[in-house]
Coordinates of C-alpha atoms in Angstrom, one line a residue:
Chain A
X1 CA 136.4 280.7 254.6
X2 CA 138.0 279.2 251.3
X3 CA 140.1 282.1 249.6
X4 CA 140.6 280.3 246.5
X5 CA 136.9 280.6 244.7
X6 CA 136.6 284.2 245.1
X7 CA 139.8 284.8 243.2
X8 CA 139.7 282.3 240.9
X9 CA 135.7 283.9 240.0
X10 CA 137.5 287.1 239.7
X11 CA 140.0 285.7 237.7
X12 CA 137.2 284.5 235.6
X13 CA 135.3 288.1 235.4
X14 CA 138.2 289.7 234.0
X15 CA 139.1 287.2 231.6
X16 CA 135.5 287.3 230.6
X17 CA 135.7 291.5 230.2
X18 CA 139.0 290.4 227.6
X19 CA 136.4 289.4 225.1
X20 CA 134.0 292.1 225.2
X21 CA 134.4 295.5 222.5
X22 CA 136.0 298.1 224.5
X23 CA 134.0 301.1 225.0
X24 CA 136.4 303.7 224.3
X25 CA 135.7 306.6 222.6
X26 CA 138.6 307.3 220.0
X27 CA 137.7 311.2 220.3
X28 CA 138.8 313.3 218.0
X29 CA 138.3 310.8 215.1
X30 CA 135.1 309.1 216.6
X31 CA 132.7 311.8 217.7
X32 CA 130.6 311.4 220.4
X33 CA 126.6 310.7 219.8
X34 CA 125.1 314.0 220.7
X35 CA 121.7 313.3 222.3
X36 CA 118.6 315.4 221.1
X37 CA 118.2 317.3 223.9
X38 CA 122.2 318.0 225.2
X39 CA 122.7 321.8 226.4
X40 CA 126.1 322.7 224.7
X41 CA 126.6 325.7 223.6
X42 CA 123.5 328.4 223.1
X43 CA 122.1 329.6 220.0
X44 CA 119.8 333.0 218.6
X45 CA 117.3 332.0 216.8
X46 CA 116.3 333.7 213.5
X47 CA 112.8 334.5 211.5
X48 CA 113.0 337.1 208.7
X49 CA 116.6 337.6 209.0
X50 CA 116.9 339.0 212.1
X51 CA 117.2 337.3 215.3
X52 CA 113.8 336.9 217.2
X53 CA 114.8 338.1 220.7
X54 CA 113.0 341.3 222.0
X55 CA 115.0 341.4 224.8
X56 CA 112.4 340.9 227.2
X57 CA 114.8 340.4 230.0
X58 CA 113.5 337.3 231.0
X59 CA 116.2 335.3 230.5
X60 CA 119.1 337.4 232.2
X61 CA 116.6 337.3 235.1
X62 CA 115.8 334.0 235.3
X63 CA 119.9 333.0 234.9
X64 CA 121.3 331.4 238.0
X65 CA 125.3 332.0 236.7
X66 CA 124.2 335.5 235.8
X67 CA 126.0 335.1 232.7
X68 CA 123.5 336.6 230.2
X69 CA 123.8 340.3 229.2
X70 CA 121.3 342.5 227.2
X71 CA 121.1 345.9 225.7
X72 CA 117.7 346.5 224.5
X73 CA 117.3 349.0 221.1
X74 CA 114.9 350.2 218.9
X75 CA 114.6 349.6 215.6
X76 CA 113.3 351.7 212.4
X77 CA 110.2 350.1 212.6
X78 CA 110.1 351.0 216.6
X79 CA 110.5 347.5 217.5
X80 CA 112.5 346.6 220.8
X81 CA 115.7 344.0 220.0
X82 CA 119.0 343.1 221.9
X83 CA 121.4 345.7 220.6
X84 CA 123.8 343.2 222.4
X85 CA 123.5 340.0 223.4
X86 CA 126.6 338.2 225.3
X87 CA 126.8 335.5 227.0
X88 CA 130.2 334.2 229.1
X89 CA 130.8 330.9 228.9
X90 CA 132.7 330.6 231.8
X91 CA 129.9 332.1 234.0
X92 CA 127.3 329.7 232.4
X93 CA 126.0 326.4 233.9
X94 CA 124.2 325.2 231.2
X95 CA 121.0 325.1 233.2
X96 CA 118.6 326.0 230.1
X97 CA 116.7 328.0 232.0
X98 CA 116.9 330.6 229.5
X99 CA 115.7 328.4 226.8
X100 CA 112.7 327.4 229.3
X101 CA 112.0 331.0 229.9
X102 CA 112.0 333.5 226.3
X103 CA 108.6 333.7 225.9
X104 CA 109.6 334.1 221.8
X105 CA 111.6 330.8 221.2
X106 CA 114.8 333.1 220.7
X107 CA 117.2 330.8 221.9
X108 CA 118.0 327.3 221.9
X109 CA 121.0 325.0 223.0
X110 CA 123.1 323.0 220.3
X111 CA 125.3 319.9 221.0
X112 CA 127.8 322.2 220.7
X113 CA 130.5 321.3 223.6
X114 CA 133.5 321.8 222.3
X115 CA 134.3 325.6 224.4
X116 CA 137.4 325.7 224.9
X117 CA 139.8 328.8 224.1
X118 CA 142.6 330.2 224.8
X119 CA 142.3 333.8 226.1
X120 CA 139.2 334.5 228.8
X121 CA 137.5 337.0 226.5
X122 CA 137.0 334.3 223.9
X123 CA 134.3 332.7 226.1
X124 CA 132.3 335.4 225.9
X125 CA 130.2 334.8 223.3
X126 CA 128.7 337.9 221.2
X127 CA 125.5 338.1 219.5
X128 CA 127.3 337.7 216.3
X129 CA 128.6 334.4 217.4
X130 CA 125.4 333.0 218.6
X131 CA 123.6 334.1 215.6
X132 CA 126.7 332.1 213.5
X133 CA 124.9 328.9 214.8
X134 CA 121.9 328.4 212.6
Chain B
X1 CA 189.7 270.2 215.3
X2 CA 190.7 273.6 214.5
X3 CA 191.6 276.1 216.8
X4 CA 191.7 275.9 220.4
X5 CA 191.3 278.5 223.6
X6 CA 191.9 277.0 227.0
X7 CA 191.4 273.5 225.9
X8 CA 187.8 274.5 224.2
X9 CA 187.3 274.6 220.2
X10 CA 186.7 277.9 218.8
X11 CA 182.9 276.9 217.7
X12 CA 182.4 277.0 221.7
X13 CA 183.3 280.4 221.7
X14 CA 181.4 281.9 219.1
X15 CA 178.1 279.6 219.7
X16 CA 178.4 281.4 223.4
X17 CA 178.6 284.6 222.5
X18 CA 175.4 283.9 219.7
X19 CA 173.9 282.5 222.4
X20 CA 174.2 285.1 225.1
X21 CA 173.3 287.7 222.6
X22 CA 170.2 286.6 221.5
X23 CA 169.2 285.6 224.6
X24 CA 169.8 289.2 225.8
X25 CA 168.2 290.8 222.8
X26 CA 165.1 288.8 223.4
X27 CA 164.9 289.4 227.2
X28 CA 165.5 293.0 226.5
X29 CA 162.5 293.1 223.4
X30 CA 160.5 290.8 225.5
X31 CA 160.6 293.2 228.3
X32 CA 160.2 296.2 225.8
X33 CA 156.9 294.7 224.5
X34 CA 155.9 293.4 228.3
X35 CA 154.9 296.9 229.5
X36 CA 152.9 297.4 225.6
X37 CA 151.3 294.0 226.0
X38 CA 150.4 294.9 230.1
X39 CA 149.0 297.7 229.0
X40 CA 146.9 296.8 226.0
X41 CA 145.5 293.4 228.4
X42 CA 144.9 295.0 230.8
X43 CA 143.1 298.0 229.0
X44 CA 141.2 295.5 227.2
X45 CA 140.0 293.4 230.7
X46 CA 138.8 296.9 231.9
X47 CA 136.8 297.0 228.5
X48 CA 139.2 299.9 227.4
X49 CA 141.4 299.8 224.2
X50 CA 145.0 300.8 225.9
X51 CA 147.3 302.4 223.8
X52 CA 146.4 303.1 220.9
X53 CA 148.1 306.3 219.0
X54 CA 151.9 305.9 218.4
X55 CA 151.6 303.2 215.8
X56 CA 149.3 300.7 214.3
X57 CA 147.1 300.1 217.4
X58 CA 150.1 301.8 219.4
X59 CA 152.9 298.9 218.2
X60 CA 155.4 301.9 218.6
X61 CA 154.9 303.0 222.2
X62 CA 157.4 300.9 224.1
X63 CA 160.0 303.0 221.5
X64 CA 158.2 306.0 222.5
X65 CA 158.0 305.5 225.6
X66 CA 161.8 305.1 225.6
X67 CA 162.8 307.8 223.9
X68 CA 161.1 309.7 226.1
X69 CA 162.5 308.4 229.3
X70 CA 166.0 308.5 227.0
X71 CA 166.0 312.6 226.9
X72 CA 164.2 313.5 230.1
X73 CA 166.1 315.1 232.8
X74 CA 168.1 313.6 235.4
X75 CA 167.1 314.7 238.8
X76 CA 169.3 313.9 241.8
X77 CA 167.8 315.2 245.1
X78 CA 169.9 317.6 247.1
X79 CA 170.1 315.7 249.8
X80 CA 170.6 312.1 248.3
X81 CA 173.8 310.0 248.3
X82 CA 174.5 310.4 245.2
X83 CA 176.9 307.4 244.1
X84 CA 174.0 304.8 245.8
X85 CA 171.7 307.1 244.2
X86 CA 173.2 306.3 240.8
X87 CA 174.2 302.7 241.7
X88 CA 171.3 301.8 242.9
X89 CA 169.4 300.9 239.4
X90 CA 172.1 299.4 238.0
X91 CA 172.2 297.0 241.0
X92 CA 168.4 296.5 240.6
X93 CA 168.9 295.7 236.5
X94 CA 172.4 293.7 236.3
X95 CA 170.7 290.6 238.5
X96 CA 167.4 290.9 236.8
X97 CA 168.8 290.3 233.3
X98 CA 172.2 287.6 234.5
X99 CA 170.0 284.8 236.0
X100 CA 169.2 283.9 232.4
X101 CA 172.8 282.2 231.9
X102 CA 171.5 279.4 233.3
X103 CA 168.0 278.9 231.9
X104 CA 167.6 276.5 229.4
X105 CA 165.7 277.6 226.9
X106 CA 166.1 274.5 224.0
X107 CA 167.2 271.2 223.4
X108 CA 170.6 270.4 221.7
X109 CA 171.2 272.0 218.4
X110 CA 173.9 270.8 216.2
X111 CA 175.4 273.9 213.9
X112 CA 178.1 272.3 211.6
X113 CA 178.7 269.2 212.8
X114 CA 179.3 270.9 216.7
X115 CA 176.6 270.6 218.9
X116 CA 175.1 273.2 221.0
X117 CA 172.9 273.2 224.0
X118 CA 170.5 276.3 224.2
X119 CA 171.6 277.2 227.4
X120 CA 173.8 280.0 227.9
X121 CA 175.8 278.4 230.4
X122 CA 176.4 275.3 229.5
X123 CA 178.5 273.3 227.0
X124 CA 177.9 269.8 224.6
X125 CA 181.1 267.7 226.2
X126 CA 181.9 265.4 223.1
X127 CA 183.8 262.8 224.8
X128 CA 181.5 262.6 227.4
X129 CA 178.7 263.0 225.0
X130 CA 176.9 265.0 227.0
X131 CA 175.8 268.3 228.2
X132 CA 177.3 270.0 231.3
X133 CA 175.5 273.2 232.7
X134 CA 175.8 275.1 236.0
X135 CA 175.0 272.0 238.6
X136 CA 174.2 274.5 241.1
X137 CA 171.8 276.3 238.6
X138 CA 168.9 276.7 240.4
X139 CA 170.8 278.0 243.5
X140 CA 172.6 281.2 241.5
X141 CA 169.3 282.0 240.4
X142 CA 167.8 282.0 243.7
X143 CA 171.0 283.9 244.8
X144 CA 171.2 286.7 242.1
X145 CA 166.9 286.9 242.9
X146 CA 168.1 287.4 246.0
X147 CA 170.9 290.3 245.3
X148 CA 167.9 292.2 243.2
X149 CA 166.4 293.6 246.2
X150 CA 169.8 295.4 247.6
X151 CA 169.0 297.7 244.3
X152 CA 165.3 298.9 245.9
X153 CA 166.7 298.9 249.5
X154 CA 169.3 301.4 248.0
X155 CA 167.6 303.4 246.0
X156 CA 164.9 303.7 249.0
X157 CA 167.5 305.0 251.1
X158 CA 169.8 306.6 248.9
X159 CA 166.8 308.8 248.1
X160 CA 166.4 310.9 251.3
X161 CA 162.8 310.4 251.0
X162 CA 160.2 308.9 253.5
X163 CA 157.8 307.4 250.6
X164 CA 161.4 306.0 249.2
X165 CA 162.5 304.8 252.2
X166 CA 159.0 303.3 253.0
X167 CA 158.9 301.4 249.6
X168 CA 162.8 299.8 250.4
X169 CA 161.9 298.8 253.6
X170 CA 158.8 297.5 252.8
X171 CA 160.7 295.5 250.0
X172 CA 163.4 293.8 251.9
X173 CA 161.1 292.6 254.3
X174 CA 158.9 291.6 251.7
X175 CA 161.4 290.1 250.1
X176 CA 163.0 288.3 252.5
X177 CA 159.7 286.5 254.1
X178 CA 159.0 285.5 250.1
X179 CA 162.3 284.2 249.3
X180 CA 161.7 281.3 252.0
X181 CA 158.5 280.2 250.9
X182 CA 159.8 280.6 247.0
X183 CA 163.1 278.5 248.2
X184 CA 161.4 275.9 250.4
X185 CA 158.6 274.8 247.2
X186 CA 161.7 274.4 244.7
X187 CA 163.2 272.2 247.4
X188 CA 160.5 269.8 247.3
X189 CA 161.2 269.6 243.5
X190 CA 164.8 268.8 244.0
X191 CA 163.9 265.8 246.0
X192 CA 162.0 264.5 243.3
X193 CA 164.4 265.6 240.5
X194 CA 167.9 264.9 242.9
X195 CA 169.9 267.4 240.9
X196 CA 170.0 271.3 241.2
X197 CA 171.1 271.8 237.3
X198 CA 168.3 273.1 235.3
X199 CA 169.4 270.9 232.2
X200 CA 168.9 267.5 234.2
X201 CA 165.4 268.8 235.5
X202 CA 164.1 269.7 232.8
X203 CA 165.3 266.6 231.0
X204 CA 163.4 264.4 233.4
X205 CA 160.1 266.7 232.4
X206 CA 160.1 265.3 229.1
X207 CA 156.9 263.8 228.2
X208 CA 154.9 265.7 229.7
X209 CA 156.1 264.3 233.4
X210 CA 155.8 267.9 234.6
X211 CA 156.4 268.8 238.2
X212 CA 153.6 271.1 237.8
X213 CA 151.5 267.3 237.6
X214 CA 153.6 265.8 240.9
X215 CA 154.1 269.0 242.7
X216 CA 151.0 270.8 241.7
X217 CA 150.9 272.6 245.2
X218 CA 154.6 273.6 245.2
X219 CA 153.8 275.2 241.8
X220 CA 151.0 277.5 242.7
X221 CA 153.4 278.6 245.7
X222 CA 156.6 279.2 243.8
X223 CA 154.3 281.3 241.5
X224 CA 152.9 283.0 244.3
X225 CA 155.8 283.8 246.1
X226 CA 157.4 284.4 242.8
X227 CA 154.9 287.3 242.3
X228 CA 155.6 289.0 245.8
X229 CA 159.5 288.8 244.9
X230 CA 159.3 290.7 242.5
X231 CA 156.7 292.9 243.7
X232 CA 153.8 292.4 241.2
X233 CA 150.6 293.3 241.6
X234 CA 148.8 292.1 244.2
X235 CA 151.8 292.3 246.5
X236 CA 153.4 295.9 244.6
X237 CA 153.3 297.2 248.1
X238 CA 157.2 298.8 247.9
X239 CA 155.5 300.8 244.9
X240 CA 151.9 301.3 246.4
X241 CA 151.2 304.6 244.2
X242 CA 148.2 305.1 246.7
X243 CA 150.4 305.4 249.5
X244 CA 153.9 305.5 248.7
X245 CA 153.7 308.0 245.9
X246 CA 155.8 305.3 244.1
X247 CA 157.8 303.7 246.4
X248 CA 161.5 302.9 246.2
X249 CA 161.7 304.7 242.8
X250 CA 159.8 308.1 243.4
X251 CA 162.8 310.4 243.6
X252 CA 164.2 308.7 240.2
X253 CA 163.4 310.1 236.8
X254 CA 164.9 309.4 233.1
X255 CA 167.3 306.5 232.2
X256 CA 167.0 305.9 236.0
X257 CA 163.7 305.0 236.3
X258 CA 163.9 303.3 233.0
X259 CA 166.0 301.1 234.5
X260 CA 164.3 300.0 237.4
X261 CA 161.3 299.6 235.0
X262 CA 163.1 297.2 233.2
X263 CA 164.2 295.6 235.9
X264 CA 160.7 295.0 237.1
X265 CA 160.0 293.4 233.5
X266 CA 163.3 291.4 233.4
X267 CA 162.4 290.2 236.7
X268 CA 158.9 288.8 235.5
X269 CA 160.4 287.3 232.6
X270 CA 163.0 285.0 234.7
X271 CA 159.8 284.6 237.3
X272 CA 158.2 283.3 234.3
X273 CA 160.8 281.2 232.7
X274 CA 161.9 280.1 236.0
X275 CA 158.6 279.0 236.7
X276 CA 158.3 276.9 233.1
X277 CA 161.7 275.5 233.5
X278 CA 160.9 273.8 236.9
X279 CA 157.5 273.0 237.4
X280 CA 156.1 273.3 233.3
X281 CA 158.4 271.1 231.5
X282 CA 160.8 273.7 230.0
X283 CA 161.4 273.8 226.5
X284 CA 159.8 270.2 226.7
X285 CA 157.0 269.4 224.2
X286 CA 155.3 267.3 221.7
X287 CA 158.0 266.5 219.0
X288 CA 160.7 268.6 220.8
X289 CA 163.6 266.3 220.7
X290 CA 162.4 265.3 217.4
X291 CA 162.7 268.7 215.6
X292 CA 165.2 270.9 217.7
X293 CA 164.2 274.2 216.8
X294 CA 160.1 273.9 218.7
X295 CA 162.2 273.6 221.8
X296 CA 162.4 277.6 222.2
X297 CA 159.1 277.7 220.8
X298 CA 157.5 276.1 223.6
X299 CA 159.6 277.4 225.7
X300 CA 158.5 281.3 224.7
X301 CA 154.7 280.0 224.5
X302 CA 155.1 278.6 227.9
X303 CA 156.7 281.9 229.7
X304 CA 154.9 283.9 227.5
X305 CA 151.8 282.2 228.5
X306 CA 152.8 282.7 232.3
X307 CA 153.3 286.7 231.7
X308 CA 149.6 286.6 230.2
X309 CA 148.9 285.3 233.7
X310 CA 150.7 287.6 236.1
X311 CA 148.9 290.5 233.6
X312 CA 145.8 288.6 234.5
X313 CA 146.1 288.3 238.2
X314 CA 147.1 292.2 237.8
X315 CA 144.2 293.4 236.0
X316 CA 142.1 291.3 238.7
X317 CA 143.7 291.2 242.2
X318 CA 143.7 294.6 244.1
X319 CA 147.3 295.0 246.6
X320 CA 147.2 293.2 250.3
X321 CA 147.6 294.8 253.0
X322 CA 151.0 294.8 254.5
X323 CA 149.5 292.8 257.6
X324 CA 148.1 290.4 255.1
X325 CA 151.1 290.2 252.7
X326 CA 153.0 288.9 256.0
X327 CA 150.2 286.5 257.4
X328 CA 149.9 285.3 254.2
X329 CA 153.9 284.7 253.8
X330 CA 154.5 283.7 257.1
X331 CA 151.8 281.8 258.3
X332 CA 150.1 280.2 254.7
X333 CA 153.1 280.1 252.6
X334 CA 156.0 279.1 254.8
X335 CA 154.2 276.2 257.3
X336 CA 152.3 274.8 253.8
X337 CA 155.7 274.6 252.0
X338 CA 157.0 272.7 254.8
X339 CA 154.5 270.0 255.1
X340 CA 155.2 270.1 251.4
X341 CA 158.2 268.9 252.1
X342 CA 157.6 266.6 254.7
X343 CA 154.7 265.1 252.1
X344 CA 156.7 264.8 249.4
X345 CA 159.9 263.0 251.5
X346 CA 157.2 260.6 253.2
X347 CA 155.5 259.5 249.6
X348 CA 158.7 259.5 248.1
X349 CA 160.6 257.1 250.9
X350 CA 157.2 254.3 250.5
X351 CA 157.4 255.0 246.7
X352 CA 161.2 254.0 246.4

């Protein structure tokens, strides 16, 4: 067994990774390429100026973290809607199963992934912060 | 001519003290800028960018990095003896940055109308009309190598701590099976070269008559054994941060472990400029004796150039295992320096 080659290839290989462009990420100046279909942070929907869940339920059921709370209410036209809508971020596992599930496209993910916070009840997310993500 | 102290002119004086100070100054900045350059090579060989923040493409974070160390807090374990405690880093630093005295890192400059060899120990005799340096030179540097690795064993046991205590042991014996091997591959260099001053060998490199070209084995060992002296990767195994926590030094914090940081540096810079002094011609070069002042130049390129390389083996080489870093010293290193030797005397006697 010669011990020499294998180092001096090594040698080589890293010599060779000198030259290359580093793949570094210089985050908060360079952001990130988001892909199309990244689950970051969830988003309500809206038609007619008002968000389109009819809180159905479905997606609080179908939610593996059991992160998803509705309130269902009536409206003047004796329509159902989520009177709340939260979600807790800290629960959630962006699984998207609630996206695959609303049987009225009411939600959606963004390539929002920037969460964090600093007090716990900051990751819960309201309806009026959902909706704030057009 | 002019005044005199102890039978030396007064020029002597002051052209010693220039001399010792900007050697220091550039062993200390060189050492400063070794852990920035370390980091940004070996970032970009792992196709990262390294520092990158403090400073135009993180120039600034050896200062940082300093200033930081400067105002941490001192911790002194409970149960440490606390005068080796303290001691120790000093005795780890002081050797590193001395065996410079007698490395010469230039020809003969002449500075109104008194002539100065770059070397810090060493003076231009003018009635002899030469130079005189330490003729013993290469033997205090071996020596005060030597005396560098009392500062780890210290500090390893001055600690109280097993994962100290681990790393000092682990470095004497290191050491001391290293030092052998380093020692016997310079010897084969003093039989070619018949003098132990520094300023006579390199002066018979000149013209590109390296040792590294006659002794090309003897090179690659001094290099190597060079490496595991002073614990570089791949033989860092008093530091081992997967299983010593950080060796010899884990207990230190602050100016402390600044210290022994620099140490580590220093110690790669006289590896280094050991290394191009013996086997790589020195300050020798094209148009060296011509023009005075490319002697340091190729004498920084040279041990700059070695640095890149111990960088290099870094960012390659992963550490050997302590079984291996003692077959490799005892049973590679040492017997293969001896028939070196025994090469070298046999060639040289038929030669002559």
């Amino acid at each position: 067994m010669n011990p020499i080659t294998p180092i001096i290839n090594g040698l080589k290989i890293t010599l060779s990774h000198l030259f290359k462009k580093p793949v570094t990420l210089q985050y908060p100046t360079e952001r990130p390429k988001v892909a199309q279909r990244f689950r970051g942070l969830h988003a309500l929907n809206v038609s007619h100026n008002k968000a389109k869940c009819v809180a159905c339920y479905l997606c609080p059921t179908v939610c593996p973290a059991k992160c998803i709370t509705v309130e269902a209410g009536e409206d003047a036209n004796h329509d159902k809607y989520a009177a709340r809508y939260e979600i807790d971020m800290l629960r959630c596992i962006f699984c998207g199963y609630c996206v695959e599930a609303c049987p009225v496209d009411a939600i959606r993910m963004t390539g929002e992934f920037e969460l964090a916070n600093y007090r716990r009840q900051d990751f819960v997310y309201s309806k009026e912060r959902l909706l704030e993500k057009k | 001519m002019g005044i005199e102290i102890l039978g030396l002119p007064m020029m002597y004086y002051i052209a010693m003290v220039a001399k010792v100070l900007v050697a220091f100054v550039f062993v200390l900045l060189t050492v400063a800028y070794a852990t920035y350059a370390e980091r940004k090579i070996i970032g970009h060989m792992q196709v990262r960018l390294g520092p990158m923040r403090t400073g135009w493409h993180g120039l600034l974070q050896p200062i940082a990095d300093g200033v930081k160390l400067f105002f941490k807090e001192e911790i002194i374990p409970s149960q440490a003896s606390t005068f080796a405690f303290l001691i120790a880093p000093l005795i780890a630093l002081i050797p590193a940055f001395i065996t410079f005295a007698v490395i010469p890192f230039g020809g003969v400059i002449e500075v109104g109308g008194y002539k100065i060899p770059l070397q810090i120990a060493s003076y231009f005799d003018m009635n002899a009309g030469r130079v005189f340096d330490v003729n013993v030179g290469v033997l205090y540097i071996l020596a005060m190598s030597s005396l560098g690795v009392y500062g780890i064993v210290l500090a390893g046991w001055a600690s109280n701590s097993k994962y100290s205590l681990m790393g000092g042991l682990r470095a004497s014996a290191q050491m001391i099976s290293y030092e052998l091997s380093a020692g016997l591959a310079i010897v084969s260099v003093f039989m070619l070269s018949g003098t132990l001053s520094l300023n006579e060998i390199v002066n018979q490199q000149s013209g590109f008559g390296w040792y590294a070209f006659k002794q090309p084995l003897a090179a690659v060992m001094f290099f190597i054994c060079s490496l595991a002296e002073i614990n570089r990767t791949p033989f860092d195994l008093p530091e081992a941060e997967t299983e010593l926590v950080s060796g010899f030094c884990t207990e230190y914090s602050s100016m402390k472990y600044a210290m022994f940081f620099m140490a580590e540096y220093a110690n790669m810079v006289t590896v280094c400029a050991l290394t191009a002094t013996l086997f790589l011609g020195g300050w020798n070069g094209p148009l060296a004796t011509a023009i005075p002042l490319l002697g340091p130049v190729y004498f920084v390129a040279k041990v700059y150039f070695l640095m890149f390389f111990c960088m290099w083996i870094r960012a390659t080489l992963p550490r050997y295992r302590y079984d291996q870093l003692m077959h490799l010293g005892w049973k590679v290193l040492l017997p293969l320096a001896l028939v070196n030797i025994v090469v070298t005397g046999v060639v040289g006697y038929f030669i002559n």
